[in-house]
PDB file of C-alpha atoms in Angstrom:
ATOM      1  CA  MET N  21       0.031   0.134   0.034  1.00 96.00           C
ATOM      2  CA  LYS N  22       1.031   3.357  -0.796  1.00 97.00           C
ATOM      3  CA  TYR N  23       0.359   6.248   1.729  1.00 98.00           C
ATOM      4  CA  ARG N  24       0.082   9.843   1.447  1.00 97.00           C
ATOM      5  CA  LYS N  25       0.043  12.930   4.142  1.00 98.00           C
ATOM      6  CA  LEU N  26      -3.234  14.801   4.150  1.00 98.00           C
ATOM      7  CA  GLY N  27      -2.371  18.858   3.545  1.00 97.00           C
ATOM      8  CA  GLN N  28      -0.940  19.789   6.694  1.00 96.00           C
ATOM      9  CA  THR N  29      -1.983  16.970   9.355  1.00 98.00           C
ATOM     10  CA  ASP N  30      -0.095  14.459  10.552  1.00 97.00           C
ATOM     11  CA  LEU N  31      -3.209  11.755   9.170  1.00 98.00           C
ATOM     12  CA  ASN N  32      -1.038   9.172   6.989  1.00 98.00           C
ATOM     13  CA  LEU N  33      -3.589   7.640   5.076  1.00 98.00           C
ATOM     14  CA  SER N  34      -3.580   5.057   2.297  1.00 98.00           C
ATOM     15  CA  ALA N  35      -3.782   5.777  -1.081  1.00 98.00           C
ATOM     16  CA  ILE N  36      -6.847   3.815  -1.450  1.00 98.00           C
ATOM     17  CA  THR N  37      -9.382   4.914   1.200  1.00 98.00           C
ATOM     18  CA  PHE N  38     -12.432   2.478   1.934  1.00 97.00           C
ATOM     19  CA  GLY N  39     -15.584   4.425   1.084  1.00 95.00           C
ATOM     20  CA  ALA N  40     -18.539   3.074   3.148  1.00 93.00           C
ATOM     21  CA  TRP N  41     -21.371   4.674   1.035  1.00 88.00           C
ATOM     22  CA  ALA N  42     -22.838   1.513  -0.289  1.00 83.00           C
ATOM     23  CA  ALA N  43     -21.973  -0.092   2.775  1.00 83.00           C
ATOM     24  CA  GLY N  44     -25.186   1.849   4.403  1.00 76.00           C
ATOM     25  CA  GLY N  45     -27.531   0.613   1.568  1.00 65.00           C
ATOM     26  CA  TRP N  46     -29.176   3.741   0.846  1.00 61.00           C
ATOM     27  CA  MET N  47     -29.041   4.715  -2.853  1.00 56.00           C
ATOM     28  CA  TRP N  48     -27.431   1.177  -3.594  1.00 51.00           C
ATOM     29  CA  GLY N  49     -30.367  -0.869  -3.645  1.00 53.00           C
ATOM     30  CA  GLY N  50     -29.560  -2.078   0.127  1.00 49.00           C
ATOM     31  CA  ASN N  51     -26.204  -4.153   1.157  1.00 54.00           C
ATOM     32  CA  GLU N  52     -25.562  -6.566   3.803  1.00 58.00           C
ATOM     33  CA  SER N  53     -24.203  -5.263   6.721  1.00 67.00           C
ATOM     34  CA  ASN N  54     -21.654  -8.905   7.241  1.00 81.00           C
ATOM     35  CA  ASP N  55     -20.474  -8.548   3.367  1.00 87.00           C
ATOM     36  CA  ALA N  56     -19.962  -4.535   4.117  1.00 88.00           C
ATOM     37  CA  ILE N  57     -18.049  -5.806   7.696  1.00 91.00           C
ATOM     38  CA  LYS N  58     -15.536  -8.182   5.679  1.00 91.00           C
ATOM     39  CA  ALA N  59     -15.048  -5.682   3.535  1.00 93.00           C
ATOM     40  CA  ILE N  60     -13.765  -3.325   5.819  1.00 94.00           C
ATOM     41  CA  GLU N  61     -11.684  -6.096   7.302  1.00 94.00           C
ATOM     42  CA  ALA N  62     -10.464  -7.425   4.226  1.00 95.00           C
ATOM     43  CA  ALA N  63      -9.200  -3.911   3.235  1.00 96.00           C
ATOM     44  CA  PHE N  64      -7.206  -3.549   6.369  1.00 96.00           C
ATOM     45  CA  ASP N  65      -5.622  -6.757   6.063  1.00 96.00           C
ATOM     46  CA  GLU N  66      -4.060  -4.681   2.755  1.00 97.00           C
ATOM     47  CA  GLY N  67      -2.911  -2.063   4.346  1.00 98.00           C
ATOM     48  CA  VAL N  68      -6.327   0.577   3.688  1.00 98.00           C
ATOM     49  CA  ASN N  69      -5.756   2.432   7.179  1.00 98.00           C
ATOM     50  CA  ALA N  70      -8.569   4.876   6.662  1.00 98.00           C
ATOM     51  CA  ILE N  71     -12.562   4.768   6.061  1.00 98.00           C
ATOM     52  CA  ASP N  72     -14.839   7.665   5.251  1.00 98.00           C
ATOM     53  CA  THR N  73     -18.252   7.469   5.732  1.00 97.00           C
ATOM     54  CA  ALA N  74     -21.373   9.960   6.529  1.00 97.00           C
ATOM     55  CA  PRO N  75     -24.576   9.851   9.214  1.00 97.00           C
ATOM     56  CA  ILE N  76     -26.829   9.980   5.758  1.00 95.00           C
ATOM     57  CA  TYR N  77     -25.191   7.033   4.299  1.00 94.00           C
ATOM     58  CA  GLY N  78     -28.178   4.696   5.417  1.00 91.00           C
ATOM     59  CA  GLN N  79     -29.150   7.338   7.938  1.00 93.00           C
ATOM     60  CA  GLY N  80     -26.595   6.143  10.494  1.00 94.00           C
ATOM     61  CA  PHE N  81     -26.304   2.571   9.048  1.00 92.00           C
ATOM     62  CA  SER N  82     -22.537   3.039   7.627  1.00 93.00           C
ATOM     63  CA  GLU N  83     -21.471   4.783  10.401  1.00 96.00           C
ATOM     64  CA  GLU N  84     -22.662   1.340  12.672  1.00 94.00           C
ATOM     65  CA  VAL N  85     -21.601  -0.841   9.880  1.00 93.00           C
ATOM     66  CA  VAL N  86     -17.943   0.552  10.136  1.00 95.00           C
ATOM     67  CA  GLY N  87     -17.974   0.731  13.770  1.00 95.00           C
ATOM     68  CA  GLU N  88     -18.733  -2.539  14.240  1.00 93.00           C
ATOM     69  CA  ALA N  89     -16.266  -3.628  11.704  1.00 93.00           C
ATOM     70  CA  VAL N  90     -13.417  -1.469  13.536  1.00 93.00           C
ATOM     71  CA  MET N  91     -14.320  -2.665  17.045  1.00 92.00           C
ATOM     72  CA  GLY N  92     -11.544  -5.075  16.822  1.00 85.00           C
ATOM     73  CA  LEU N  93      -8.726  -3.169  15.168  1.00 90.00           C
ATOM     74  CA  PRO N  94      -6.354  -0.941  17.022  1.00 91.00           C
ATOM     75  CA  ARG N  95      -7.544   2.347  17.312  1.00 92.00           C
ATOM     76  CA  ASP N  96      -4.731   3.908  16.714  1.00 92.00           C
ATOM     77  CA  GLN N  97      -3.948   1.990  13.087  1.00 94.00           C
ATOM     78  CA  VAL N  98      -6.989   3.300  11.838  1.00 97.00           C
ATOM     79  CA  TYR N  99      -8.666   6.780  10.660  1.00 98.00           C
ATOM     80  CA  LEU N 100     -11.946   7.106  11.293  1.00 98.00           C
ATOM     81  CA  LEU N 101     -13.338  10.071   8.691  1.00 98.00           C
ATOM     82  CA  THR N 102     -17.143  11.019   8.851  1.00 98.00           C
ATOM     83  CA  LYS N 103     -19.182  13.922   7.726  1.00 98.00           C
ATOM     84  CA  PHE N 104     -21.915  16.219   9.041  1.00 98.00           C
ATOM     85  CA  GLY N 105     -24.507  18.396   7.733  1.00 98.00           C
ATOM     86  CA  MET N 106     -27.312  16.469   5.962  1.00 98.00           C
ATOM     87  CA  ARG N 107     -30.288  15.981   8.230  1.00 98.00           C
ATOM     88  CA  TRP N 108     -33.191  13.570   7.408  1.00 97.00           C
ATOM     89  CA  ASP N 109     -34.707  13.808  10.771  1.00 96.00           C
ATOM     90  CA  LEU N 110     -34.985  17.589  11.239  1.00 97.00           C
ATOM     91  CA  ALA N 111     -37.038  20.362   8.398  1.00 97.00           C
ATOM     92  CA  LYS N 112     -34.569  22.795   8.575  1.00 98.00           C
ATOM     93  CA  GLY N 113     -31.538  24.748   6.186  1.00 98.00           C
ATOM     94  CA  ASP N 114     -31.392  23.870   2.439  1.00 98.00           C
ATOM     95  CA  PHE N 115     -34.075  21.479   0.811  1.00 98.00           C
ATOM     96  CA  ALA N 116     -31.841  18.591  -0.604  1.00 97.00           C
ATOM     97  CA  MET N 117     -33.809  15.802  -1.697  1.00 94.00           C
ATOM     98  CA  LYS N 118     -36.628  13.601  -1.365  1.00 94.00           C
ATOM     99  CA  SER N 119     -35.637   9.782  -0.462  1.00 92.00           C
ATOM    100  CA  LYS N 120     -36.657   6.359   0.991  1.00 90.00           C
ATOM    101  CA  ASN N 121     -34.497   5.172   3.704  1.00 89.00           C
ATOM    102  CA  ASN N 122     -33.795   1.371   3.459  1.00 85.00           C
ATOM    103  CA  PHE N 123     -37.301   0.225   4.613  1.00 86.00           C
ATOM    104  CA  GLY N 124     -38.827   2.310   2.189  1.00 88.00           C
ATOM    105  CA  LYS N 125     -40.229   5.173   4.187  1.00 92.00           C
ATOM    106  CA  ASP N 126     -40.451   8.431   2.794  1.00 93.00           C
ATOM    107  CA  ILE N 127     -37.890  11.398   4.089  1.00 95.00           C
ATOM    108  CA  ASP N 128     -36.772  14.179   3.494  1.00 97.00           C
ATOM    109  CA  ILE N 129     -33.166  15.172   3.261  1.00 97.00           C
ATOM    110  CA  TYR N 130     -31.787  19.102   4.289  1.00 98.00           C
ATOM    111  CA  LYS N 131     -28.183  20.297   3.833  1.00 98.00           C
ATOM    112  CA  TYR N 132     -28.167  22.339   7.304  1.00 98.00           C
ATOM    113  CA  ALA N 133     -25.152  22.797   9.534  1.00 98.00           C
ATOM    114  CA  GLY N 134     -26.070  25.446  12.319  1.00 98.00           C
ATOM    115  CA  ALA N 135     -23.951  25.062  15.706  1.00 98.00           C
ATOM    116  CA  GLU N 136     -26.241  23.200  17.733  1.00 98.00           C
ATOM    117  CA  SER N 137     -26.358  20.696  14.797  1.00 98.00           C
ATOM    118  CA  VAL N 138     -22.901  20.033  14.100  1.00 98.00           C
ATOM    119  CA  VAL N 139     -22.356  19.348  17.738  1.00 98.00           C
ATOM    120  CA  LYS N 140     -25.050  16.972  17.689  1.00 98.00           C
ATOM    121  CA  GLU N 141     -24.202  15.284  15.164  1.00 98.00           C
ATOM    122  CA  CYS N 142     -20.882  15.040  15.856  1.00 98.00           C
ATOM    123  CA  GLU N 143     -22.102  13.410  19.109  1.00 98.00           C
ATOM    124  CA  ASP N 144     -24.370  10.822  17.529  1.00 98.00           C
ATOM    125  CA  SER N 145     -21.436  10.032  15.164  1.00 98.00           C
ATOM    126  CA  LEU N 146     -18.864   9.093  17.860  1.00 98.00           C
ATOM    127  CA  ARG N 147     -21.762   7.237  18.979  1.00 98.00           C
ATOM    128  CA  ARG N 148     -22.263   5.021  16.392  1.00 97.00           C
ATOM    129  CA  LEU N 149     -18.867   4.694  15.533  1.00 98.00           C
ATOM    130  CA  ARG N 150     -17.818   3.540  18.593  1.00 97.00           C
ATOM    131  CA  THR N 151     -14.975   5.973  19.055  1.00 97.00           C
ATOM    132  CA  ASP N 152     -14.255   9.056  21.394  1.00 96.00           C
ATOM    133  CA  TYR N 153     -12.672  10.947  18.664  1.00 98.00           C
ATOM    134  CA  ILE N 154     -12.765  11.218  14.902  1.00 98.00           C
ATOM    135  CA  ASP N 155      -9.719  11.778  12.863  1.00 98.00           C
ATOM    136  CA  LEU N 156     -11.541  14.083  10.114  1.00 98.00           C
ATOM    137  CA  TYR N 157     -14.846  15.868  10.395  1.00 98.00           C
ATOM    138  CA  GLN N 158     -16.044  17.378   7.110  1.00 98.00           C
ATOM    139  CA  ILE N 159     -19.111  19.270   6.075  1.00 98.00           C
ATOM    140  CA  HIS N 160     -20.747  17.287   3.501  1.00 98.00           C
ATOM    141  CA  TRP N 161     -22.199  19.852   1.312  1.00 98.00           C
ATOM    142  CA  PRO N 162     -22.552  23.524   1.437  1.00 98.00           C
ATOM    143  CA  ASP N 163     -25.738  24.752   3.574  1.00 98.00           C
ATOM    144  CA  SER N 164     -26.263  28.554   2.381  1.00 98.00           C
ATOM    145  CA  THR N 165     -28.842  29.256   5.232  1.00 98.00           C
ATOM    146  CA  THR N 166     -26.018  29.083   7.629  1.00 98.00           C
ATOM    147  CA  PRO N 167     -22.878  31.647   8.117  1.00 98.00           C
ATOM    148  CA  ILE N 168     -19.523  29.571   7.346  1.00 98.00           C
ATOM    149  CA  GLU N 169     -18.416  31.021  10.337  1.00 98.00           C
ATOM    150  CA  GLU N 170     -21.029  29.679  12.543  1.00 98.00           C
ATOM    151  CA  THR N 171     -20.070  26.103  11.261  1.00 98.00           C
ATOM    152  CA  PHE N 172     -16.885  26.227  11.524  1.00 98.00           C
ATOM    153  CA  LYS N 173     -16.411  27.821  14.978  1.00 98.00           C
ATOM    154  CA  ALA N 174     -18.715  25.281  16.037  1.00 98.00           C
ATOM    155  CA  VAL N 175     -16.085  22.511  14.725  1.00 98.00           C
ATOM    156  CA  ASP N 176     -13.111  24.644  16.277  1.00 98.00           C
ATOM    157  CA  LYS N 177     -14.973  24.161  19.473  1.00 98.00           C
ATOM    158  CA  LEU N 178     -15.360  20.014  18.634  1.00 98.00           C
ATOM    159  CA  ILE N 179     -11.676  20.224  18.226  1.00 98.00           C
ATOM    160  CA  LYS N 180     -10.436  22.028  21.181  1.00 98.00           C
ATOM    161  CA  ASP N 181     -12.623  19.759  23.244  1.00 98.00           C
ATOM    162  CA  GLY N 182     -10.687  16.743  21.816  1.00 98.00           C
ATOM    163  CA  LYS N 183     -13.684  15.023  20.023  1.00 98.00           C
ATOM    164  CA  VAL N 184     -12.689  16.119  16.313  1.00 98.00           C
ATOM    165  CA  ARG N 185      -8.295  15.831  15.192  1.00 98.00           C
ATOM    166  CA  TYR N 186      -9.056  17.805  11.727  1.00 98.00           C
ATOM    167  CA  ALA N 187     -11.672  19.762   9.646  1.00 98.00           C
ATOM    168  CA  GLY N 188     -12.473  19.266   6.294  1.00 98.00           C
ATOM    169  CA  VAL N 189     -14.829  20.015   3.576  1.00 98.00           C
ATOM    170  CA  CYS N 190     -16.596  18.423   0.558  1.00 98.00           C
ATOM    171  CA  ASN N 191     -17.656  19.908  -2.639  1.00 98.00           C
ATOM    172  CA  TYR N 192     -16.614  22.957  -1.536  1.00 98.00           C
ATOM    173  CA  SER N 193     -15.858  25.802  -3.870  1.00 98.00           C
ATOM    174  CA  VAL N 194     -12.569  27.669  -3.366  1.00 98.00           C
ATOM    175  CA  SER N 195     -14.296  30.861  -2.100  1.00 98.00           C
ATOM    176  CA  GLN N 196     -16.460  28.688   0.368  1.00 98.00           C
ATOM    177  CA  MET N 197     -12.909  26.811   1.459  1.00 98.00           C
ATOM    178  CA  ALA N 198     -11.093  30.463   1.928  1.00 98.00           C
ATOM    179  CA  GLU N 199     -13.860  31.789   3.912  1.00 98.00           C
ATOM    180  CA  ALA N 200     -13.857  28.632   6.200  1.00 98.00           C
ATOM    181  CA  GLU N 201     -10.334  28.710   6.717  1.00 98.00           C
ATOM    182  CA  LYS N 202     -10.430  32.069   8.974  1.00 98.00           C
ATOM    183  CA  TYR N 203     -12.216  30.193  11.783  1.00 98.00           C
ATOM    184  CA  VAL N 204     -10.156  26.777  11.562  1.00 98.00           C
ATOM    185  CA  ARG N 205      -7.405  25.312   9.438  1.00 98.00           C
ATOM    186  CA  LEU N 206      -8.642  23.057   6.885  1.00 98.00           C
ATOM    187  CA  ALA N 207      -7.155  19.610   6.077  1.00 98.00           C
ATOM    188  CA  SER N 208      -8.850  18.789   2.418  1.00 98.00           C
ATOM    189  CA  ASN N 209     -11.575  19.275   0.278  1.00 98.00           C
ATOM    190  CA  GLN N 210     -13.623  15.525  -0.513  1.00 98.00           C
ATOM    191  CA  VAL N 211     -14.679  16.683  -4.412  1.00 98.00           C
ATOM    192  CA  PRO N 212     -16.122  14.406  -7.333  1.00 97.00           C
ATOM    193  CA  PHE N 213     -12.867  13.217  -9.791  1.00 97.00           C
ATOM    194  CA  SER N 214     -12.798  10.803 -12.400  1.00 96.00           C
ATOM    195  CA  MET N 215     -11.634  10.327 -15.483  1.00 96.00           C
ATOM    196  CA  LEU N 216     -15.167  11.454 -16.581  1.00 93.00           C
ATOM    197  CA  ARG N 217     -15.190  14.360 -13.967  1.00 92.00           C
ATOM    198  CA  ARG N 218     -12.699  16.607 -14.221  1.00 95.00           C
ATOM    199  CA  GLU N 219     -13.677  19.831 -13.576  1.00 96.00           C
ATOM    200  CA  ILE N 220     -11.816  20.467 -10.219  1.00 98.00           C
ATOM    201  CA  GLU N 221      -8.768  20.743 -12.406  1.00 97.00           C
ATOM    202  CA  LYS N 222      -9.544  24.629 -13.123  1.00 98.00           C
ATOM    203  CA  GLU N 223      -9.980  26.105  -9.687  1.00 98.00           C
ATOM    204  CA  THR N 224     -10.145  23.607  -6.821  1.00 98.00           C
ATOM    205  CA  VAL N 225      -6.857  21.633  -7.463  1.00 98.00           C
ATOM    206  CA  PRO N 226      -4.323  24.704  -7.839  1.00 98.00           C
ATOM    207  CA  TYR N 227      -5.996  26.048  -4.671  1.00 98.00           C
ATOM    208  CA  CYS N 228      -5.320  23.049  -2.820  1.00 98.00           C
ATOM    209  CA  LEU N 229      -1.732  22.862  -4.293  1.00 98.00           C
ATOM    210  CA  GLU N 230      -1.035  26.247  -3.364  1.00 98.00           C
ATOM    211  CA  ASN N 231      -2.668  26.209   0.354  1.00 98.00           C
ATOM    212  CA  GLU N 232      -1.260  22.989   1.157  1.00 98.00           C
ATOM    213  CA  LYS N 233      -4.702  21.183   1.327  1.00 98.00           C
ATOM    214  CA  GLY N 234      -5.322  17.320   0.346  1.00 98.00           C
ATOM    215  CA  ILE N 235      -7.796  16.635  -2.086  1.00 98.00           C
ATOM    216  CA  LEU N 236     -10.048  13.184  -1.505  1.00 98.00           C
ATOM    217  CA  ALA N 237     -11.527  12.248  -4.538  1.00 98.00           C
ATOM    218  CA  TYR N 238     -14.594  10.471  -4.374  1.00 97.00           C
ATOM    219  CA  SER N 239     -16.112   8.030  -7.180  1.00 93.00           C
ATOM    220  CA  PRO N 240     -13.229   7.809  -9.045  1.00 95.00           C
ATOM    221  CA  MET N 241     -14.214   4.468 -10.718  1.00 92.00           C
ATOM    222  CA  ASP N 242     -17.417   6.831 -11.502  1.00 90.00           C
ATOM    223  CA  ARG N 243     -19.863   4.482  -9.634  1.00 82.00           C
ATOM    224  CA  GLY N 244     -18.414   1.200 -11.036  1.00 86.00           C
ATOM    225  CA  LEU N 245     -18.867   2.865 -14.890  1.00 91.00           C
ATOM    226  CA  LEU N 246     -14.755   2.944 -15.303  1.00 94.00           C
ATOM    227  CA  THR N 247     -14.412  -0.765 -14.343  1.00 91.00           C
ATOM    228  CA  GLY N 248     -15.916  -2.073 -17.926  1.00 89.00           C
ATOM    229  CA  LYS N 249     -18.351  -4.228 -16.593  1.00 88.00           C
ATOM    230  CA  MET N 250     -21.200  -2.285 -17.443  1.00 87.00           C
ATOM    231  CA  LYS N 251     -23.084  -2.885 -20.887  1.00 89.00           C
ATOM    232  CA  PRO N 252     -25.648  -1.043 -22.488  1.00 86.00           C
ATOM    233  CA  GLY N 253     -29.138  -2.034 -21.359  1.00 79.00           C
ATOM    234  CA  GLN N 254     -27.529  -1.916 -17.119  1.00 81.00           C
ATOM    235  CA  GLU N 255     -30.231  -3.297 -15.156  1.00 79.00           C
ATOM    236  CA  PHE N 256     -29.907  -1.341 -11.833  1.00 78.00           C
ATOM    237  CA  ASN N 257     -31.632  -2.787  -8.639  1.00 75.00           C
ATOM    238  CA  GLU N 258     -34.864  -0.833  -7.142  1.00 70.00           C
ATOM    239  CA  GLY N 259     -33.260   2.499  -5.353  1.00 70.00           C
ATOM    240  CA  ASP N 260     -30.005   2.459  -6.950  1.00 73.00           C
ATOM    241  CA  HIS N 261     -29.739   5.862  -7.940  1.00 71.00           C
ATOM    242  CA  ARG N 262     -27.377   5.767 -10.845  1.00 80.00           C
ATOM    243  CA  LYS N 263     -30.326   4.443 -12.979  1.00 73.00           C
ATOM    244  CA  ASN N 264     -30.745   8.256 -13.580  1.00 78.00           C
ATOM    245  CA  LEU N 265     -27.403   9.615 -13.597  1.00 81.00           C
ATOM    246  CA  TRP N 266     -26.689  11.033 -17.451  1.00 75.00           C
ATOM    247  CA  GLN N 267     -23.138   8.847 -17.193  1.00 86.00           C
ATOM    248  CA  PHE N 268     -25.469   5.850 -17.599  1.00 86.00           C
ATOM    249  CA  LYS N 269     -26.810   6.284 -20.653  1.00 87.00           C
ATOM    250  CA  ASP N 270     -26.680   3.625 -22.800  1.00 87.00           C
ATOM    251  CA  GLU N 271     -24.566   5.648 -25.295  1.00 91.00           C
ATOM    252  CA  ASN N 272     -22.359   6.950 -22.668  1.00 90.00           C
ATOM    253  CA  ILE N 273     -21.757   3.146 -21.044  1.00 91.00           C
ATOM    254  CA  LYS N 274     -20.668   2.185 -25.111  1.00 93.00           C
ATOM    255  CA  ARG N 275     -18.300   5.112 -25.495  1.00 93.00           C
ATOM    256  CA  THR N 276     -16.742   4.623 -21.643  1.00 93.00           C
ATOM    257  CA  ASN N 277     -15.988   0.762 -23.170  1.00 94.00           C
ATOM    258  CA  ASP N 278     -14.415   1.955 -26.380  1.00 93.00           C
ATOM    259  CA  PHE N 279     -12.026   3.761 -24.104  1.00 95.00           C
ATOM    260  CA  LEU N 280     -11.542   1.498 -21.751  1.00 95.00           C
ATOM    261  CA  GLN N 281     -10.778  -1.061 -24.464  1.00 96.00           C
ATOM    262  CA  LYS N 282      -8.031   1.529 -25.739  1.00 96.00           C
ATOM    263  CA  ILE N 283      -6.158   1.098 -22.400  1.00 97.00           C
ATOM    264  CA  LYS N 284      -7.017  -2.340 -21.673  1.00 96.00           C
ATOM    265  CA  PRO N 285      -3.636  -3.488 -22.865  1.00 97.00           C
ATOM    266  CA  LEU N 286      -1.347  -1.501 -20.355  1.00 97.00           C
ATOM    267  CA  ALA N 287      -3.887  -3.270 -17.477  1.00 97.00           C
ATOM    268  CA  ASP N 288      -3.124  -6.631 -18.755  1.00 97.00           C
ATOM    269  CA  GLU N 289       0.586  -6.125 -19.045  1.00 97.00           C
ATOM    270  CA  LYS N 290       1.155  -5.054 -15.409  1.00 97.00           C
ATOM    271  CA  GLY N 291      -1.592  -7.831 -14.280  1.00 97.00           C
ATOM    272  CA  LEU N 292      -4.477  -5.101 -13.575  1.00 97.00           C
ATOM    273  CA  THR N 293      -8.066  -5.066 -14.031  1.00 96.00           C
ATOM    274  CA  LEU N 294      -9.465  -2.042 -16.087  1.00 96.00           C
ATOM    275  CA  GLY N 295     -10.559  -0.419 -12.136  1.00 95.00           C
ATOM    276  CA  GLN N 296      -7.081  -0.937 -10.606  1.00 97.00           C
ATOM    277  CA  LEU N 297      -5.676   0.837 -13.671  1.00 97.00           C
ATOM    278  CA  VAL N 298      -8.352   3.570 -13.301  1.00 97.00           C
ATOM    279  CA  LEU N 299      -7.662   4.036  -9.431  1.00 97.00           C
ATOM    280  CA  LEU N 300      -3.690   4.033 -10.418  1.00 98.00           C
ATOM    281  CA  TRP N 301      -4.262   6.804 -13.149  1.00 98.00           C
ATOM    282  CA  THR N 302      -6.299   9.032 -10.385  1.00 98.00           C
ATOM    283  CA  ILE N 303      -3.722   9.054  -7.514  1.00 98.00           C
ATOM    284  CA  GLU N 304      -1.275  10.248 -10.143  1.00 97.00           C
ATOM    285  CA  GLN N 305      -3.048  13.272 -10.979  1.00 98.00           C
ATOM    286  CA  PRO N 306      -1.866  16.497  -9.599  1.00 97.00           C
ATOM    287  CA  GLY N 307      -3.538  17.733  -6.383  1.00 98.00           C
ATOM    288  CA  ILE N 308      -4.736  14.291  -5.541  1.00 98.00           C
ATOM    289  CA  THR N 309      -4.175  12.805  -2.244  1.00 98.00           C
ATOM    290  CA  ILE N 310      -6.238   9.611  -1.875  1.00 97.00           C
ATOM    291  CA  ALA N 311      -8.876   8.204  -3.857  1.00 98.00           C
ATOM    292  CA  LEU N 312     -11.814   6.597  -2.189  1.00 97.00           C
ATOM    293  CA  ALA N 313     -13.016   3.054  -3.704  1.00 95.00           C
ATOM    294  CA  GLY N 314     -16.142   1.669  -2.107  1.00 89.00           C
ATOM    295  CA  ALA N 315     -16.320  -1.913  -1.593  1.00 88.00           C
ATOM    296  CA  ARG N 316     -19.785  -4.326  -1.710  1.00 84.00           C
ATOM    297  CA  ASN N 317     -17.611  -7.226  -0.467  1.00 91.00           C
ATOM    298  CA  ALA N 318     -14.594  -8.271   0.419  1.00 93.00           C
ATOM    299  CA  GLU N 319     -13.256  -9.756  -3.252  1.00 95.00           C
ATOM    300  CA  GLN N 320     -13.878  -6.113  -4.022  1.00 93.00           C
ATOM    301  CA  ALA N 321     -12.079  -4.531  -1.203  1.00 95.00           C
ATOM    302  CA  VAL N 322      -8.492  -6.742  -1.596  1.00 97.00           C
ATOM    303  CA  GLN N 323      -8.884  -5.366  -5.540  1.00 96.00           C
ATOM    304  CA  ASN N 324      -8.900  -1.918  -5.136  1.00 96.00           C
ATOM    305  CA  ALA N 325      -6.266  -2.151  -2.364  1.00 97.00           C
ATOM    306  CA  ARG N 326      -4.044  -4.235  -4.423  1.00 97.00           C
ATOM    307  CA  ALA N 327      -4.140  -1.866  -7.396  1.00 97.00           C
ATOM    308  CA  MET N 328      -1.264  -0.069  -5.560  1.00 97.00           C
ATOM    309  CA  ARG N 329       1.267  -2.960  -5.960  1.00 96.00           C
ATOM    310  CA  ALA N 330       1.839  -1.249  -9.367  1.00 97.00           C
ATOM    311  CA  SER N 331       2.738   1.794 -10.056  1.00 96.00           C
ATOM    312  CA  LEU N 332       2.142   3.987 -13.801  1.00 97.00           C
ATOM    313  CA  SER N 333       5.174   6.210 -15.191  1.00 97.00           C
ATOM    314  CA  THR N 334       4.794   9.740 -15.969  1.00 97.00           C
ATOM    315  CA  GLU N 335       4.784   8.499 -19.790  1.00 97.00           C
ATOM    316  CA  GLU N 336       2.028   5.378 -18.930  1.00 98.00           C
ATOM    317  CA  VAL N 337      -0.092   8.419 -17.404  1.00 97.00           C
ATOM    318  CA  GLU N 338       0.106  10.860 -20.521  1.00 97.00           C
ATOM    319  CA  LYS N 339      -0.528   7.706 -22.792  1.00 96.00           C
ATOM    320  CA  ILE N 340      -4.180   7.077 -20.710  1.00 97.00           C
ATOM    321  CA  THR N 341      -4.884  11.160 -20.842  1.00 97.00           C
ATOM    322  CA  GLY N 342      -4.246  11.387 -24.470  1.00 95.00           C
ATOM    323  CA  GLU N 343      -6.854   8.694 -25.079  1.00 94.00           C
ATOM    324  CA  LEU N 344      -8.867  10.068 -22.659  1.00 93.00           C
ATOM    325  CA  GLU N 345      -9.069  13.440 -24.449  1.00 91.00           C
ATOM    326  CA  THR N 346     -11.036  11.947 -27.620  1.00 90.00           C
ATOM    327  CA  LEU N 347     -13.894  10.459 -25.419  1.00 90.00           C
ATOM    328  CA  GLN N 348     -16.598  12.725 -25.617  1.00 89.00           C
ATOM    329  CA  LEU N 349     -20.150  11.706 -23.671  1.00 87.00           C
ATOM    330  CA  VAL N 350     -23.375  13.241 -24.196  1.00 85.00           C
ATOM    331  CA  ARG N 351     -24.958  14.900 -21.424  1.00 82.00           C
TER     332      ARG N 351
END
């Protein structure tokens, strides 16, 4: 496993960090907790020392699964990354979406990061994760109804109280990061980044490089599309959010697979799957600290982690990027 220092912190995270969204089942058509626990344990055995979760993933279920999975692991050898600012139990803040929980019940989700909510969510996360501190505490999405000052003064107090080690953000613009930085030192920004979604290269990457902030790239395999295993006409389980995303239109699946076939010889040469090659390319991009990779079972977790046993030369990275420039997807 390769390890990367996150920003100006002493968090030395595995370049592949376990993404626990699917472990919560919500929006992924459900999931078995035993499979998720075995996946986390298998990842740890392969050198993955960091797990990223959030309360909204399964409305607490993902955090509970993570808490159970790490119970038997040395706490000082595993980094717990979680989030705050998405409430399904309080109608306050920015309305985010209508959804259904894992039991099929309708829920309304709000983006809210008022001070009292930040503190409550932290206490709830500590309980579910079965720990007395969180290594990286990240706002999940911006909340336009709460001043950034209020939110991050609350996070700063959690840090001073020893309940949180470092503060991070997710899905924040450069201007929002700069504002938050006035009240607490940010470690990182967690943002979507993949071969198919490179918008952050314009502003976020330069800002983070200049200011020594880490970038946690989420959905680096674009929710499974970049594994090459999907085909036009792909069937998704009831409740799986992917069936409504533009990337999964039949034409985009076809074009993506055509691109993947162009880089497959390099994967074959290195004894890698396409997904592993994609992860390697991702962590070699400027400014990217780690790639978050989800796994629904132990086999997937091991495969993701073992991508780091290989490496890419500068020329190989450039060759992949060159092929990528010819890929045109339809919105």
